[in-house]
Tab-separated table of C-alpha atoms and ligand atoms in Angstrom:
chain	number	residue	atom	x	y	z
A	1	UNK	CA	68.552	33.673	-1.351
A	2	UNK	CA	66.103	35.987	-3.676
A	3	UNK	CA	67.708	33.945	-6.574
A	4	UNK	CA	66.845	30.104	-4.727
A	5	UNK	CA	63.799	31.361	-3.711
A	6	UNK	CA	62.173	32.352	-7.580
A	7	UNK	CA	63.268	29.643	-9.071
A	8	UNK	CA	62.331	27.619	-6.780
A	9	UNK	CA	58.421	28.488	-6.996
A	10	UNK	CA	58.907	29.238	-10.763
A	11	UNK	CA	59.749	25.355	-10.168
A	12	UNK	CA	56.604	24.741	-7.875
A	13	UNK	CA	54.196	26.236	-9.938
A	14	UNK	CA	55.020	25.283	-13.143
A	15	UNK	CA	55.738	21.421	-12.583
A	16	UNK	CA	53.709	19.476	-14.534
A	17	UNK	CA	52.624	16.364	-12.442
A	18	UNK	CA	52.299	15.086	-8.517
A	19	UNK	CA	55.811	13.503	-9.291
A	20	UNK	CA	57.842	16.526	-10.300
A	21	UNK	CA	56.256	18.481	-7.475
A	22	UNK	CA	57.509	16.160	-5.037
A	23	UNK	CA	60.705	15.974	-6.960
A	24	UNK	CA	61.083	20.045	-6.388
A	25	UNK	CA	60.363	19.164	-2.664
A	26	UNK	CA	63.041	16.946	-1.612
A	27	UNK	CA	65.602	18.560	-3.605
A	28	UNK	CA	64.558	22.390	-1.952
A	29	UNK	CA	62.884	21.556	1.132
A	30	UNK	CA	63.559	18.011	1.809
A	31	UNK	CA	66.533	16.679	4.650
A	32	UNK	CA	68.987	16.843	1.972
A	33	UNK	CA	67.882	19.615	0.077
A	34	UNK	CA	69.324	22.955	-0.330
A	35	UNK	CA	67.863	24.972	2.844
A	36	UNK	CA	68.916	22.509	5.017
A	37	UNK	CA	72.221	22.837	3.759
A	38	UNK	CA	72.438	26.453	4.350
A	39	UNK	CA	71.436	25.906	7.488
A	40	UNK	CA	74.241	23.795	8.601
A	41	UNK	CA	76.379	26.369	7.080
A	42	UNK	CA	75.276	28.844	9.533
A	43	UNK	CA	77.917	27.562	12.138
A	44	UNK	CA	80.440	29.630	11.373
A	45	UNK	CA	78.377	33.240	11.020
A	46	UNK	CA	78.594	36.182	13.576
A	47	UNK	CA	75.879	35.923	15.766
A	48	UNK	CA	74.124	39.399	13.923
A	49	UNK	CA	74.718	37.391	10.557
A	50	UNK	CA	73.388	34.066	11.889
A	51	UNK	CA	70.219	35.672	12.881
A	52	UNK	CA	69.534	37.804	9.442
A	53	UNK	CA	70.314	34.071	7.472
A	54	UNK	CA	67.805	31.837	9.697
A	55	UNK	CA	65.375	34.646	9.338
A	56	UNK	CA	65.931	34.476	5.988
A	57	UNK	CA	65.877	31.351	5.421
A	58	UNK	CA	62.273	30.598	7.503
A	59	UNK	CA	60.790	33.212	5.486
A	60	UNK	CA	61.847	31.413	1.794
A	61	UNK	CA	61.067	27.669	3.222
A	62	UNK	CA	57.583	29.406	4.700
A	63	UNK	CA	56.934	30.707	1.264
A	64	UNK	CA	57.874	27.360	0.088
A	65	UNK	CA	56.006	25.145	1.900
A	66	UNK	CA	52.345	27.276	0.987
A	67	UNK	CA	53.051	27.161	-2.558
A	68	UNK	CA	54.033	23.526	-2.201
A	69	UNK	CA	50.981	22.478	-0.162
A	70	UNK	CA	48.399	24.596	-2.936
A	71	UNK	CA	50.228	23.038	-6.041
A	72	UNK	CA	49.717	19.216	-4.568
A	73	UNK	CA	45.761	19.980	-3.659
A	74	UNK	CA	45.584	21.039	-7.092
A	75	UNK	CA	47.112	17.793	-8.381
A	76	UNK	CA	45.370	15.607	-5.546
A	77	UNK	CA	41.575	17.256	-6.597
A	78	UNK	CA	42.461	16.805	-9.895
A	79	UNK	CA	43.651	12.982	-8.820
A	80	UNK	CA	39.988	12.389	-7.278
A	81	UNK	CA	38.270	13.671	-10.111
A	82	UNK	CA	39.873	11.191	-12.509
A	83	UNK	CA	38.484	8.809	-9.829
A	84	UNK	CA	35.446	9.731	-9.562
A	85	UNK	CA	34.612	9.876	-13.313
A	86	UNK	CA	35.996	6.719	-13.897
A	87	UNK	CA	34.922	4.686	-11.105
A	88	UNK	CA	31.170	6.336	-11.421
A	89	UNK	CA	28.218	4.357	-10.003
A	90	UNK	CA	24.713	5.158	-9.988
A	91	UNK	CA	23.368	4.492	-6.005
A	92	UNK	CA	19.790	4.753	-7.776
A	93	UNK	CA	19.637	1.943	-10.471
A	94	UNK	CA	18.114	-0.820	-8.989
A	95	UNK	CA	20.322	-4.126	-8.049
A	96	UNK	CA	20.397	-6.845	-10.785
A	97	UNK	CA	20.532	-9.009	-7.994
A	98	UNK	CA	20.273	-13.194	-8.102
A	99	UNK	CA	18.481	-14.427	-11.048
A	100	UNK	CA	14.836	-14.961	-9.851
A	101	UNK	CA	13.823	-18.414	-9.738
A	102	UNK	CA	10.326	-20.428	-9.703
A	103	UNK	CA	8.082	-22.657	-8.204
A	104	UNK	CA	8.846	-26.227	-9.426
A	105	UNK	CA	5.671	-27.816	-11.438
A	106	UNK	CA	4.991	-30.062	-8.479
A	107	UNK	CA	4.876	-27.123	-6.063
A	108	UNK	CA	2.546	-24.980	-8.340
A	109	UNK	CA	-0.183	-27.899	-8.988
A	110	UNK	CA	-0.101	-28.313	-5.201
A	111	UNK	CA	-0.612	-25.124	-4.855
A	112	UNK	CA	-3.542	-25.406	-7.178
A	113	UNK	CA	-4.969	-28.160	-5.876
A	114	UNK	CA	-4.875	-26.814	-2.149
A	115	UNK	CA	-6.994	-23.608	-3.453
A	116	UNK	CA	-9.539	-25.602	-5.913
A	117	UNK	CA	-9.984	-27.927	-2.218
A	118	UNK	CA	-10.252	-24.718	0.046
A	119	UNK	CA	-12.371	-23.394	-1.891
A	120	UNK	CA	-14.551	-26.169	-1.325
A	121	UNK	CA	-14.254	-26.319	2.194
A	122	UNK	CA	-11.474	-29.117	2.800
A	123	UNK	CA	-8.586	-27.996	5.076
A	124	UNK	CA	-4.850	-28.992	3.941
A	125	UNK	CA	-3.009	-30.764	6.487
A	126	UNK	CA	0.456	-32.044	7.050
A	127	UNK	CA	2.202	-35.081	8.561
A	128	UNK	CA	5.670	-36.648	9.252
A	129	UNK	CA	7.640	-38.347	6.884
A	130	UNK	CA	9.046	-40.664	8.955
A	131	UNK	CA	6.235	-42.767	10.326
A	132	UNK	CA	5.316	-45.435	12.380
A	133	UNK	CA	4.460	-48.932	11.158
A	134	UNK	CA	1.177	-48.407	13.023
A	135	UNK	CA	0.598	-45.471	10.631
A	136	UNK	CA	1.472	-46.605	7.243
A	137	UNK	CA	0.068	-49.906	7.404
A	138	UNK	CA	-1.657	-51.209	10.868
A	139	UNK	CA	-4.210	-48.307	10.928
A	140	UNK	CA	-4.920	-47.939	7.351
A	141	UNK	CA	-6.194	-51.589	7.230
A	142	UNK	CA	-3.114	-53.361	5.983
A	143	UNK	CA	-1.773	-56.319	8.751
A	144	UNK	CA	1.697	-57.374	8.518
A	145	UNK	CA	0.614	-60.508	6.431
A	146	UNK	CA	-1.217	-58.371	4.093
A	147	UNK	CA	0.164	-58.505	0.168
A	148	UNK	CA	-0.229	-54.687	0.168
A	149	UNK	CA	2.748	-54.716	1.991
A	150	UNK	CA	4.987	-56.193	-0.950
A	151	UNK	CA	3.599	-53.833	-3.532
A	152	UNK	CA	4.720	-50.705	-0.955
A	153	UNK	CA	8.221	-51.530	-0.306
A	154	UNK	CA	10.054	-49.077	1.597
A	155	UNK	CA	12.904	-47.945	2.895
A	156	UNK	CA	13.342	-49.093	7.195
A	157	UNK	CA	14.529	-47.327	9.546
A	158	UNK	CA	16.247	-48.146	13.174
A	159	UNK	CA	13.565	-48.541	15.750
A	160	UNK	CA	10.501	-49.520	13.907
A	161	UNK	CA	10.085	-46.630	11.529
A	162	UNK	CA	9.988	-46.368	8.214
A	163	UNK	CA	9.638	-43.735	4.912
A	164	UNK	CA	6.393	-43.142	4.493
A	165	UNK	CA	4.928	-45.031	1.335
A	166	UNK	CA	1.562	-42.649	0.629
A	167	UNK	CA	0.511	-39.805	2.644
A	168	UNK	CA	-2.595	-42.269	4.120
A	169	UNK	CA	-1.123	-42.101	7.510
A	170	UNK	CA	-2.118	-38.339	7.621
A	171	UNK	CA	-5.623	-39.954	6.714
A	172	UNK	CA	-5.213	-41.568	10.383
A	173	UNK	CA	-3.508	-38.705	12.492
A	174	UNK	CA	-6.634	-36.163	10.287
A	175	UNK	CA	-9.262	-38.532	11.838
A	176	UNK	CA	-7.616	-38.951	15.197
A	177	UNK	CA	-6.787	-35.008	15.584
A	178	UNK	CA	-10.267	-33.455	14.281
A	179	UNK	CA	-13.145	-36.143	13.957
A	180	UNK	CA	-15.945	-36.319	11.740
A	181	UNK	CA	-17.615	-34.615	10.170
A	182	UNK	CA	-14.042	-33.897	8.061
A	183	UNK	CA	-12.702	-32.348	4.928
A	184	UNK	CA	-9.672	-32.671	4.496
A	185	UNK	CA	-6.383	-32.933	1.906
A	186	UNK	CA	-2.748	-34.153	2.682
A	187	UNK	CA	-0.473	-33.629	0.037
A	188	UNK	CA	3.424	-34.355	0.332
A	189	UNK	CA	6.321	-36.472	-0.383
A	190	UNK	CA	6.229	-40.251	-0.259
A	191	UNK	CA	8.909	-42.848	-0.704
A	192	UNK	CA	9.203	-46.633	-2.106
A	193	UNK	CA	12.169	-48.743	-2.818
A	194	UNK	CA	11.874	-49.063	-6.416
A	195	UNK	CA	14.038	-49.535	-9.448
A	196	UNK	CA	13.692	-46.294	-10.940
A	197	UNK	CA	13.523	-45.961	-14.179
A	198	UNK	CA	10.766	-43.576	-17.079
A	199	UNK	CA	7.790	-44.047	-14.939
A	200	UNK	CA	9.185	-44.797	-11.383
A	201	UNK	CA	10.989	-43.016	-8.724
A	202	UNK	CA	11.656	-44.031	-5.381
A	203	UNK	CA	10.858	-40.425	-4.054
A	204	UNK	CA	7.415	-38.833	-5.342
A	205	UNK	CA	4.624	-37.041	-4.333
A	206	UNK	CA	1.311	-37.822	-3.561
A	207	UNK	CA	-1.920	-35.973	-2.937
A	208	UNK	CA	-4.381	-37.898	-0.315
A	209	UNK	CA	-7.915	-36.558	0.423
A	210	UNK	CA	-10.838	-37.377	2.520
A	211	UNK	CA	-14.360	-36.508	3.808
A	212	UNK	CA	-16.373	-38.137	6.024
A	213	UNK	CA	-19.932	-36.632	6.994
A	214	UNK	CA	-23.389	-38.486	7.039
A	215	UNK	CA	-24.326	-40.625	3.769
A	216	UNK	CA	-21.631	-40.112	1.967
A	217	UNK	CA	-22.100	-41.894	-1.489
A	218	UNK	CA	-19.778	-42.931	-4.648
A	219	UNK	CA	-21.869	-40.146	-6.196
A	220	UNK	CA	-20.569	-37.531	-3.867
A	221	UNK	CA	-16.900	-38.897	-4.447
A	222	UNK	CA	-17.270	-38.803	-8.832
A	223	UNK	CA	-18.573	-35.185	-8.122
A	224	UNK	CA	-15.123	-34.072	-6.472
A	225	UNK	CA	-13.168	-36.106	-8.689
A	226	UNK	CA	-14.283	-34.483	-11.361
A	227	UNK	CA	-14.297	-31.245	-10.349
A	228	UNK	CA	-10.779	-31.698	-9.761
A	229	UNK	CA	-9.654	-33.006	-12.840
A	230	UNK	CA	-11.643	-30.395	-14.160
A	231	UNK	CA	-9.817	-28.416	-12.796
A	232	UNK	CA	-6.340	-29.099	-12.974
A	233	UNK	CA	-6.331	-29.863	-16.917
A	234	UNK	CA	-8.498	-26.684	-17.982
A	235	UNK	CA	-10.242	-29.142	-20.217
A	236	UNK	CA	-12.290	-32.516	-20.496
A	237	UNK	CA	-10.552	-35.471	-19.411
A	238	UNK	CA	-11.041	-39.018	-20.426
A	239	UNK	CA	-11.641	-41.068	-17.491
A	240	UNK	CA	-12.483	-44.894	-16.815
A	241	UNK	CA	-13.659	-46.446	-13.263
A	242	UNK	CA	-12.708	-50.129	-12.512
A	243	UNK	CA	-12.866	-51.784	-9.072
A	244	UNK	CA	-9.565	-51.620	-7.243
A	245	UNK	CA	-8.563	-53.116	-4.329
A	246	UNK	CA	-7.419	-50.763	-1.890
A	247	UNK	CA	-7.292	-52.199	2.047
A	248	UNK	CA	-8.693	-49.148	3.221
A	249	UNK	CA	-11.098	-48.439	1.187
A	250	UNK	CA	-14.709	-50.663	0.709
A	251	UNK	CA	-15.165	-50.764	-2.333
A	252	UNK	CA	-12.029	-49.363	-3.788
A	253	UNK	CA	-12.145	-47.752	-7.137
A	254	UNK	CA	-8.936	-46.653	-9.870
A	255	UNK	CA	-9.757	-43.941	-11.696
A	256	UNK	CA	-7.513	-44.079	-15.103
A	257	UNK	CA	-7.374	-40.818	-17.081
A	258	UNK	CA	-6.603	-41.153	-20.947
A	259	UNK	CA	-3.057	-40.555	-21.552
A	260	UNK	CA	-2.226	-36.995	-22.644
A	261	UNK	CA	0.867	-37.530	-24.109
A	262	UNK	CA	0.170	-39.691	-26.373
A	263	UNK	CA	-3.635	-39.274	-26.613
A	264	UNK	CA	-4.429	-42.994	-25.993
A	265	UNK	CA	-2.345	-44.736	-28.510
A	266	UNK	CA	0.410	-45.886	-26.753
A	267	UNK	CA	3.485	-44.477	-24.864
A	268	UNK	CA	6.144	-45.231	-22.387
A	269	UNK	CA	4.385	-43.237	-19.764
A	270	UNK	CA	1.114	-44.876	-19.789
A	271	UNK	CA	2.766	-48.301	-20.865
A	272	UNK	CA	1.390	-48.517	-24.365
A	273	UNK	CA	-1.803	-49.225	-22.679
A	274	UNK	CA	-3.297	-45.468	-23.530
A	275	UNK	CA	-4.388	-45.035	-19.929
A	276	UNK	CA	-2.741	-43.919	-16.687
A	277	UNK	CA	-3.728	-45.040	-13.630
A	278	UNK	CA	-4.051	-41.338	-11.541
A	279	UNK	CA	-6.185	-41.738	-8.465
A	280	UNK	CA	-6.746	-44.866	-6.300
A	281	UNK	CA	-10.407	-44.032	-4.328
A	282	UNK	CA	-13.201	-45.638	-2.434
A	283	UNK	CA	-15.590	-45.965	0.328
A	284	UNK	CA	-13.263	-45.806	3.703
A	285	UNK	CA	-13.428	-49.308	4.915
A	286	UNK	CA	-15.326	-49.491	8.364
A	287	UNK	CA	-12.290	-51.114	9.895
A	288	UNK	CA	-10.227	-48.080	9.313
A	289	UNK	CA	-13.009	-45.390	10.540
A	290	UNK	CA	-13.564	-47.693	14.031
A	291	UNK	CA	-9.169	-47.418	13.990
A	292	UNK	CA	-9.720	-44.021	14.543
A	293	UNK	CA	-12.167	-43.810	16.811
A	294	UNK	CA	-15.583	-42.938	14.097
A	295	UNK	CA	-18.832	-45.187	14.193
A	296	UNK	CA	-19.269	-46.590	11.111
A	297	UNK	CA	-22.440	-46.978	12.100
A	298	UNK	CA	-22.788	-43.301	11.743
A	299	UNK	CA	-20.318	-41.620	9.873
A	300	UNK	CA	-19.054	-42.940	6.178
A	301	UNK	CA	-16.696	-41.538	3.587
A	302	UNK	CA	-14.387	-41.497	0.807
A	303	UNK	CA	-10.726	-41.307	0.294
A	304	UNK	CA	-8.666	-40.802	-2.674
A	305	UNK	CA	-5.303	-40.935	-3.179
A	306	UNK	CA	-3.450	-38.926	-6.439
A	307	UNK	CA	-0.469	-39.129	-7.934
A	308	UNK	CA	0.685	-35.297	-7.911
A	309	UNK	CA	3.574	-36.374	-9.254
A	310	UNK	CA	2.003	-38.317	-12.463
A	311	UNK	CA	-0.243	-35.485	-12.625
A	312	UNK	CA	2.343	-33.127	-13.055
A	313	UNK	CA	3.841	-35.118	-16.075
A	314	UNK	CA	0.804	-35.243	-17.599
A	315	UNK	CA	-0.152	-31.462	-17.732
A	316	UNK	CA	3.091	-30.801	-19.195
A	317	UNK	CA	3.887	-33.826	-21.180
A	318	UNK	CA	6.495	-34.690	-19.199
A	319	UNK	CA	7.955	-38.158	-20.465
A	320	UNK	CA	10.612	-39.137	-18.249
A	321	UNK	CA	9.744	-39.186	-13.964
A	322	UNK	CA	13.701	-38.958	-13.064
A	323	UNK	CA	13.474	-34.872	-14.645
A	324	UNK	CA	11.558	-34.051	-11.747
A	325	UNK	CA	14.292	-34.643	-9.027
A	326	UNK	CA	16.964	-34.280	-11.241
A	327	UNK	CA	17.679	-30.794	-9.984
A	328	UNK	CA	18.638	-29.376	-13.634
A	329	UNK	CA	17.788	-25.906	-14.771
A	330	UNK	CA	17.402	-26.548	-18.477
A	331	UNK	CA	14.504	-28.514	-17.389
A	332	UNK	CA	13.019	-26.013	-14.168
A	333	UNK	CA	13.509	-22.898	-16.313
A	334	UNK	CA	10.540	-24.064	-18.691
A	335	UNK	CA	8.417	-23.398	-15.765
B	401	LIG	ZN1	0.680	-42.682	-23.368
């Protein structure tokens, strides 16, 4: 018994891995293992002998099972520490987390264009896109007979509505809502059914402004344009004034800025023609004020309307309208 029991922790304390401790454990203490076989021997002992073996035996498997249970929390600390080291993270190194992203170039010249109008008193206002025909045409001055209709194609919806084709109508619901006097800018997304191609999408944005107040003059309206443009390019722009016919507005102005990407000689953008037509403006047509409920008689105004989205391509050269919505990073990441 004095023999089983030395070797045995000689065995225990000297094995060299979890696996041959375990090994040592089933074939000493295990169900088949050697003091379980004395055991069963123990049958055919004198009572006096039986009791001197089990007490033998419990002291050798107690003796046992301690050295057993201190060898394996050796082998299982030293098992965690392996882990530990190897699967090491540092809790205080911040996240790389999703790539960050950024404003598209529409977004930030909106943005832009929203402060540069705050800033000069006009308050930025929003409106469906899904409108009314009442909205998009009737109110703004354009009858169902009117040719203005042909050049604004648009997309119809069930019931009477359709996709908004400039953000006028916001014009309208401004007007209705707050009344003269009234400063006010509307930019958003518009919608025409167009073949698309370099210089035409059927989704765009626009940027529509107004003020009405007391003796409002074309002067008064070249001042803001200018300021704006001004503003957005961080430089002189070229710009020409030729009478336009707008239905709303009386009379009805297109302001053409020299192309920037070619510089006036000729492009695909600006149709070789060396100027792009940017902002649609003009006196608001009486009709339209009395719509809404304003005396002409006492209250006048202008209204412009800008292509945010041409203006965008312009400030960055951008050649081809279908990168815009086209939703791919190679182009957004430039931004
Ligand atoms: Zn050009």
């Amino acid at each position: 018994m004095h023999e089983l029991l030395d070797s045995a922790l000689a065995r225990i304390e000297s094995a060299a891995s979890a696996e041959e401790l375990e090994a040592v454990r089933v074939e000493v203490l295990g169900r088949k293992g050697v003091l379980q076989a004395l055991s069963k021997d123990m049958g055919k002992l004198s009572p006096e002998e039986r009791a001197a073996r089990g007490k033998l035996i419990n002291t050798a498997k107690q003796a046992l099972e301690t050295a057993y249970e201190s060898c394996k929390a050796v082998f299982e600390n030293a098992a965690l520490a392996r882990r530990l080291e190897s699967e090491w993270l540092d809790l205080t190194v911040p996240s790389p987390g999703p790539r960050p992203g950024s404003l598209h170039p529409i977004t930030q010249i909106q943005w832009e264009i929203e402060d540069l109008f705050r800033s000069l008193g006009f308050s930025v206002l929003d409106g469906p896109e899904v409108e009314t025909e009442y909205y998009n045409f009737d109110a703004l001055n354009i009858p169902k007979d009117h040719p203005a209709r042909d050049m604004q194609d648009t997309f119809w919806l069930e019931g009477g509505h359709l996709l908004r084709t400039h953000t006028s109508p916001v014009q309208v619901r401004g007007m209705e809502k707050l009344g003269p006097p009234l400063r006010m800018i509307a930019p958003g997304r518009v919608f025409r059914n167009e073949s698309v191609d370099a210089s035409h999408e059927h989704t765009f944005y626009q940027l529509e402004g107004m003020m009405i107040d007391r003796n409002v003059s074309v002067g008064n309206l070249i001042y803001f344009m200018k300021t704006l443009l001004t503003a957005i390019f961080k430089r002189e722009v070229a710009v020409r004034l030729r009478p336009g016919f707008f239905p709303f507005v009386e009379p009805g102005f297109e302001l053409d800025i020299q192309c920037l990407i070619c510089g006036g000689t000729g492009c695909p953008v600006c149709k070789q023609s060396g100027w792009v037509e940017l902002l649609p403006c003009g006196l608001i047509n009486p009709h339209v004020l009395r719509a809404s409920g304003i005396d002409p008689g006492e209250w006048n105004g202008f209204a412009f309307g800008l292509g945010l989205t041409r203006l965008v391509m312009m400030r960055y050269a951008i050649d081809d309208i279908r990168w815009l919505q086209s939703g791919d990073l190679r182009f957004l990441q430039q931004f």
